[in-house]
Amino acid sequence: MIGRIVTLLVVVGLSATAPAYSEAPAATVCIQCHGGQPGKLGAPVKEWAGSVHQRGGISCHDCHGGDPSDFVNAMSPERGFLGAPEYAQVPEFCGRCHVGVLADYRQSAHGRKVAEGGAQCVVCHGNHAVKEASLDLINERDCSRCHEYGRAAEIRTALAETDARLAAMGGEFERLKRLGITVEVLNAKLFDLRNRFHRVFHSVEVERVRAETGKVQAELALMQAQVDGFGRQSAHRKVWGGLAVGLLVLLGVVLLQVRHTYAEEERRE
C-alpha cells in the first residue's frame, strides 16, 4: 500500500513538468507520466508527438490498453494493459485496427517470413513515431537495409502514377466544390479508393501491385468521366446564365427606351 502511495506521489510530481501537445488527444496519465521522464522512459511520448497516430487522435492506451485515467492502475493487466509485443506478434498487434492491411501483409513475402525476421509494421512505419503509408516509405536507404532495392523500385514506379492521379482527383473535386457542385458522394468514393490503394503498398509482389493499381486506375477513369460531365454542365450553365443576363440587360434597355419615349410624349402634350 505504501509503495503505491509513493508511486502515485512520484508520477503526480512528474506530471507537473510533462510537456503539453496542442494537437494531441486528451492528456492521459500515460502522457503525463512518461512525458516528464528523461531517456528511454520519456522517448515514446516525444516520438508519438507529431506522428500519424497523434494527428488522428490515437493515444497510448488505444494500442497498449490499460487505464488512461488512473495513475496507479494505468499499467494493470486487470485493466487490459498489453505492453510491447514480441517481434513476430507486431502485425497482429497493429492489425487489431488495421484489419485490411493485416490481411494483405499476411499474404506478402514480408508476412510469410515474419517468424524468420521478415519485415513487420514497425520496421517500415516506426513504433511510436508512426509514419503514414506513402511512397516516401519505399526508398533505397530503408529497403536496402534488408535486401536489394530493385524489386522495391519496380513497386514504387508502379504505384507512383496512380498515387499522383489520386491526388489530382482530390484537386478536381475541390475545384467542383468551389463551383457550387455537391461532391460529398464522390469524395467518399475517393476516400475508399485511396484506402484500398494504400493497402496495395503492403503487397510486396510486383505483379500483384501492377494488377491492383490497374483496377484503381480504371475506377479513377470513371470518376474522371463524372468530373468531365460536371464540367460540361457547369459550362452550359455559364452559357445559359450569360444569355439570361444579356436578355435581362436588353430588356432593361428596352424598358428605359420605352419610358424615355413616354416621357418625351408627355412633355409635348
Short mmCIF file of C-alpha atoms in Angstrom, two decimals:
data_model
loop_
_atom_site.label_atom_id
_atom_site.label_comp_id
_atom_site.label_asym_id
_atom_site.label_seq_id
_atom_site.Cartn_x
_atom_site.Cartn_y
_atom_site.Cartn_z
CA MET A 1 0.00 0.00 0.00
CA ILE A 2 2.80 2.41 0.96
CA GLY A 3 4.57 1.55 -2.30
CA ARG A 4 1.50 2.51 -4.33
CA ILE A 5 1.19 5.81 -2.46
CA VAL A 6 4.85 6.62 -3.12
CA THR A 7 4.40 5.75 -6.82
CA LEU A 8 1.36 7.99 -7.02
CA LEU A 9 3.21 10.93 -5.46
CA VAL A 10 6.15 10.48 -7.85
CA VAL A 11 4.06 10.37 -11.01
CA VAL A 12 1.96 13.34 -9.86
CA GLY A 13 5.16 15.31 -9.35
CA LEU A 14 6.41 14.30 -12.79
CA SER A 15 3.10 15.22 -14.39
CA ALA A 16 3.61 18.84 -13.34
CA THR A 17 6.56 19.08 -15.72
CA ALA A 18 5.07 16.99 -18.55
CA PRO A 19 5.05 18.81 -21.90
CA ALA A 20 1.73 19.73 -23.50
CA TYR A 21 0.95 18.84 -27.11
CA SER A 22 -1.69 21.16 -28.55
CA GLU A 23 -2.82 18.73 -31.25
CA ALA A 24 -2.79 15.67 -29.00
CA PRO A 25 -5.82 13.83 -27.69
CA ALA A 26 -6.75 14.50 -24.06
CA ALA A 27 -3.62 14.18 -21.92
CA THR A 28 -3.84 10.72 -20.39
CA VAL A 29 -1.89 9.67 -17.31
CA CYS A 30 0.44 7.78 -19.68
CA ILE A 31 1.41 11.02 -21.43
CA GLN A 32 1.56 13.00 -18.20
CA CYS A 33 3.88 10.49 -16.55
CA HIS A 34 6.17 9.42 -19.39
CA GLY A 35 6.23 12.89 -20.97
CA GLY A 36 8.13 14.25 -17.99
CA GLN A 37 10.72 11.48 -17.82
CA PRO A 38 14.17 11.56 -19.43
CA GLY A 39 15.75 9.00 -21.75
CA LYS A 40 14.11 5.72 -22.68
CA LEU A 41 11.06 6.20 -20.44
CA GLY A 42 10.17 9.57 -21.94
CA ALA A 43 11.11 8.79 -25.55
CA PRO A 44 7.77 7.20 -26.58
CA VAL A 45 5.79 10.39 -25.86
CA LYS A 46 8.30 12.60 -27.69
CA GLU A 47 8.28 10.23 -30.69
CA TRP A 48 4.49 9.92 -30.68
CA ALA A 49 4.02 13.71 -30.80
CA GLY A 50 3.60 14.61 -34.48
CA SER A 51 3.06 11.01 -35.61
CA VAL A 52 0.13 9.95 -37.78
CA HIS A 53 -1.39 8.34 -34.67
CA GLN A 54 -1.19 11.55 -32.66
CA ARG A 55 -2.68 13.57 -35.52
CA GLY A 56 -5.50 11.04 -35.74
CA GLY A 57 -6.27 11.14 -32.02
CA ILE A 58 -4.76 7.71 -31.25
CA SER A 59 -3.08 7.66 -27.85
CA CYS A 60 -1.07 5.16 -25.77
CA HIS A 61 -3.99 3.19 -24.34
CA ASP A 62 -5.56 2.69 -27.78
CA CYS A 63 -2.67 0.36 -28.60
CA HIS A 64 -1.40 -0.78 -25.20
CA GLY A 65 -4.61 -0.93 -23.22
CA GLY A 66 -4.63 -0.16 -19.51
CA ASP A 67 -6.49 2.60 -17.71
CA PRO A 68 -5.58 6.05 -19.13
CA SER A 69 -7.33 7.85 -16.25
CA ASP A 70 -5.71 6.12 -13.26
CA PHE A 71 -2.03 6.61 -12.39
CA VAL A 72 -1.84 3.56 -10.16
CA ASN A 73 -3.66 1.14 -12.49
CA ALA A 74 -2.57 2.56 -15.84
CA MET A 75 -0.38 -0.49 -16.49
CA SER A 76 -2.51 -3.05 -14.74
CA PRO A 77 -3.16 -6.30 -16.68
CA GLU A 78 -6.55 -6.39 -14.99
CA ARG A 79 -7.35 -3.15 -16.83
CA GLY A 80 -6.28 -4.66 -20.16
CA PHE A 81 -2.67 -3.43 -20.31
CA LEU A 82 -0.71 -5.28 -23.01
CA GLY A 83 2.76 -3.77 -23.13
CA ALA A 84 5.12 -4.13 -26.08
CA PRO A 85 4.54 -7.21 -28.29
CA GLU A 86 7.26 -9.61 -29.40
CA TYR A 87 8.74 -9.00 -32.86
CA ALA A 88 6.64 -11.58 -34.73
CA GLN A 89 3.48 -10.52 -32.85
CA VAL A 90 3.63 -6.89 -34.04
CA PRO A 91 1.45 -7.46 -37.16
CA GLU A 92 -1.35 -8.96 -35.06
CA PHE A 93 -0.92 -6.14 -32.52
CA CYS A 94 -1.33 -3.43 -35.17
CA GLY A 95 -3.85 -5.48 -37.14
CA ARG A 96 -6.46 -5.09 -34.41
CA CYS A 97 -7.18 -1.71 -36.04
CA HIS A 98 -5.64 -2.17 -39.50
CA VAL A 99 -7.61 -5.28 -40.41
CA GLY A 100 -7.42 -4.97 -44.20
CA VAL A 101 -3.72 -4.14 -44.16
CA LEU A 102 -3.05 -7.16 -41.94
CA ALA A 103 -4.78 -9.45 -44.45
CA ASP A 104 -2.60 -8.13 -47.29
CA TYR A 105 0.53 -8.25 -45.17
CA ARG A 106 -0.01 -11.89 -44.22
CA GLN A 107 -0.07 -12.83 -47.93
CA SER A 108 3.08 -10.85 -48.73
CA ALA A 109 6.67 -12.08 -48.74
CA HIS A 110 7.27 -9.99 -45.63
CA GLY A 111 4.33 -11.52 -43.77
CA ARG A 112 5.13 -15.11 -44.76
CA LYS A 113 8.64 -14.73 -43.33
CA VAL A 114 7.96 -12.63 -40.24
CA ALA A 115 8.81 -15.55 -37.93
CA GLU A 116 12.23 -15.66 -39.62
CA GLY A 117 12.83 -11.96 -39.23
CA GLY A 118 10.84 -10.69 -42.23
CA ALA A 119 9.93 -7.02 -42.07
CA GLN A 120 6.88 -6.15 -39.99
CA CYS A 121 4.98 -2.90 -39.36
CA VAL A 122 7.49 -1.24 -37.04
CA VAL A 123 10.43 -1.87 -39.39
CA CYS A 124 8.91 0.41 -42.05
CA HIS A 125 6.49 2.64 -40.11
CA GLY A 126 8.25 3.04 -36.76
CA ASN A 127 6.74 2.15 -33.41
CA HIS A 128 5.81 5.42 -31.67
CA ALA A 129 6.83 7.94 -34.35
CA VAL A 130 4.44 6.17 -36.71
CA LYS A 131 4.65 7.23 -40.37
CA GLU A 132 1.61 7.02 -42.63
CA ALA A 133 1.62 4.77 -45.68
CA SER A 134 3.09 6.71 -48.58
CA LEU A 135 5.58 6.32 -51.40
CA ASP A 136 8.17 8.02 -49.20
CA LEU A 137 8.47 4.78 -47.23
CA ILE A 138 9.64 2.95 -50.35
CA ASN A 139 13.17 4.23 -50.74
CA GLU A 140 16.60 2.78 -51.37
CA ARG A 141 18.04 3.72 -47.99
CA ASP A 142 15.38 1.90 -45.96
CA CYS A 143 14.55 -1.02 -48.24
CA SER A 144 18.21 -1.93 -48.81
CA ARG A 145 18.67 -2.46 -45.09
CA CYS A 146 17.20 -5.91 -45.67
CA HIS A 147 17.57 -6.67 -49.40
CA GLU A 148 18.44 -5.17 -52.77
CA TYR A 149 16.30 -2.24 -53.83
CA GLY A 150 15.47 -3.50 -57.36
CA ARG A 151 12.06 -5.07 -56.71
CA ALA A 152 11.04 -2.27 -54.35
CA ALA A 153 11.96 0.28 -57.04
CA GLU A 154 9.67 -1.50 -59.52
CA ILE A 155 6.84 -1.43 -57.00
CA ARG A 156 7.36 2.27 -56.32
CA THR A 157 7.28 3.02 -60.05
CA ALA A 158 4.06 1.02 -60.46
CA LEU A 159 2.44 2.91 -57.58
CA ALA A 160 3.71 6.43 -58.32
CA GLU A 161 1.46 7.29 -61.28
CA THR A 162 -1.69 6.11 -59.52
CA ASP A 163 -0.74 7.95 -56.34
CA ALA A 164 -0.37 11.17 -58.36
CA ARG A 165 -3.73 10.59 -60.08
CA LEU A 166 -5.47 10.12 -56.73
CA ALA A 167 -4.05 13.42 -55.52
CA ALA A 168 -5.06 15.15 -58.76
CA MET A 169 -8.60 13.78 -58.47
CA GLY A 170 -8.86 15.27 -54.99
CA GLY A 171 -7.90 18.61 -56.54
CA GLU A 172 -10.60 18.18 -59.20
CA PHE A 173 -13.23 17.64 -56.51
CA GLU A 174 -12.11 20.80 -54.70
CA ARG A 175 -12.48 22.74 -57.97
CA LEU A 176 -16.02 21.38 -58.46
CA LYS A 177 -16.87 22.27 -54.88
CA ARG A 178 -15.81 25.88 -55.48
CA LEU A 179 -18.16 25.93 -58.47
CA GLY A 180 -21.03 25.02 -56.15
CA ILE A 181 -21.28 21.37 -57.22
CA THR A 182 -22.00 18.82 -54.49
CA VAL A 183 -19.11 16.35 -54.30
CA GLU A 184 -19.72 14.53 -50.99
CA VAL A 185 -20.56 11.22 -52.68
CA LEU A 186 -17.55 11.43 -55.00
CA ASN A 187 -15.28 12.36 -52.08
CA ALA A 188 -16.49 9.31 -50.16
CA LYS A 189 -15.73 7.07 -53.15
CA LEU A 190 -12.28 8.64 -53.49
CA PHE A 191 -11.58 8.16 -49.79
CA ASP A 192 -12.47 4.47 -50.07
CA LEU A 193 -10.42 4.07 -53.24
CA ARG A 194 -7.40 5.76 -51.67
CA ASN A 195 -7.58 3.44 -48.66
CA ARG A 196 -7.80 0.39 -50.90
CA PHE A 197 -4.84 1.67 -52.88
CA HIS A 198 -2.75 2.19 -49.76
CA ARG A 199 -3.41 -1.42 -48.82
CA VAL A 200 -1.61 -2.40 -52.03
CA PHE A 201 1.55 -0.79 -50.58
CA HIS A 202 1.84 -3.78 -48.24
CA SER A 203 1.82 -6.33 -51.03
CA VAL A 204 5.49 -6.61 -51.99
CA GLU A 205 4.84 -8.64 -55.15
CA VAL A 206 5.36 -6.63 -58.34
CA GLU A 207 2.74 -8.37 -60.48
CA ARG A 208 0.02 -8.09 -57.87
CA VAL A 209 0.82 -4.42 -57.34
CA ARG A 210 0.54 -3.80 -61.08
CA ALA A 211 -2.76 -5.65 -61.28
CA GLU A 212 -4.28 -3.80 -58.33
CA THR A 213 -3.09 -0.38 -59.48
CA GLY A 214 -4.67 -1.15 -62.86
CA LYS A 215 -8.03 -1.66 -61.13
CA VAL A 216 -7.65 1.58 -59.18
CA GLN A 217 -6.80 3.49 -62.35
CA ALA A 218 -9.88 2.06 -64.08
CA GLU A 219 -12.07 3.41 -61.27
CA LEU A 220 -10.27 6.74 -61.44
CA ALA A 221 -11.09 6.89 -65.16
CA LEU A 222 -14.80 6.50 -64.34
CA MET A 223 -14.52 9.27 -61.76
CA GLN A 224 -12.78 11.49 -64.30
CA ALA A 225 -15.67 10.93 -66.70
CA GLN A 226 -18.06 12.11 -64.00
CA VAL A 227 -15.89 15.15 -63.30
CA ASP A 228 -15.82 15.99 -67.02
CA GLY A 229 -19.61 15.67 -67.13
CA PHE A 230 -19.96 18.09 -64.23
CA GLY A 231 -17.55 20.41 -66.01
CA ARG A 232 -19.68 20.40 -69.16
CA GLN A 233 -22.82 21.03 -67.11
CA SER A 234 -21.10 23.94 -65.40
CA ALA A 235 -20.00 25.36 -68.76
CA HIS A 236 -23.57 25.06 -70.11
CA ARG A 237 -24.93 26.78 -67.02
CA LYS A 238 -22.46 29.60 -67.55
CA VAL A 239 -23.55 29.99 -71.20
CA TRP A 240 -27.26 30.00 -70.34
CA GLY A 241 -26.59 32.22 -67.37
CA GLY A 242 -24.74 34.65 -69.62
CA LEU A 243 -27.61 34.62 -72.13
CA ALA A 244 -30.14 35.21 -69.35
CA VAL A 245 -28.13 38.15 -68.04
CA GLY A 246 -27.82 39.51 -71.59
CA LEU A 247 -31.57 39.24 -72.14
CA LEU A 248 -32.28 40.98 -68.85
CA VAL A 249 -29.91 43.79 -69.78
CA LEU A 250 -31.54 44.08 -73.19
CA LEU A 251 -35.00 44.10 -71.60
CA GLY A 252 -33.83 46.82 -69.23
CA VAL A 253 -32.57 48.91 -72.13
CA VAL A 254 -35.89 48.47 -73.99
CA LEU A 255 -37.88 49.43 -70.91
CA LEU A 256 -35.73 52.51 -70.38
CA GLN A 257 -36.23 53.46 -74.02
CA VAL A 258 -40.00 52.99 -73.73
CA ARG A 259 -40.06 55.06 -70.56
CA HIS A 260 -37.98 57.75 -72.23
CA THR A 261 -40.38 57.78 -75.21
CA TYR A 262 -43.43 58.16 -72.96
CA ALA A 263 -41.69 60.93 -71.05
CA GLU A 264 -40.99 62.80 -74.29
CA GLU A 265 -44.63 62.44 -75.41
CA GLU A 266 -45.90 63.71 -72.07
CA ARG A 267 -43.68 66.80 -72.32
CA ARG A 268 -45.01 67.55 -75.82
CA GLU A 269 -48.57 67.37 -74.56
#
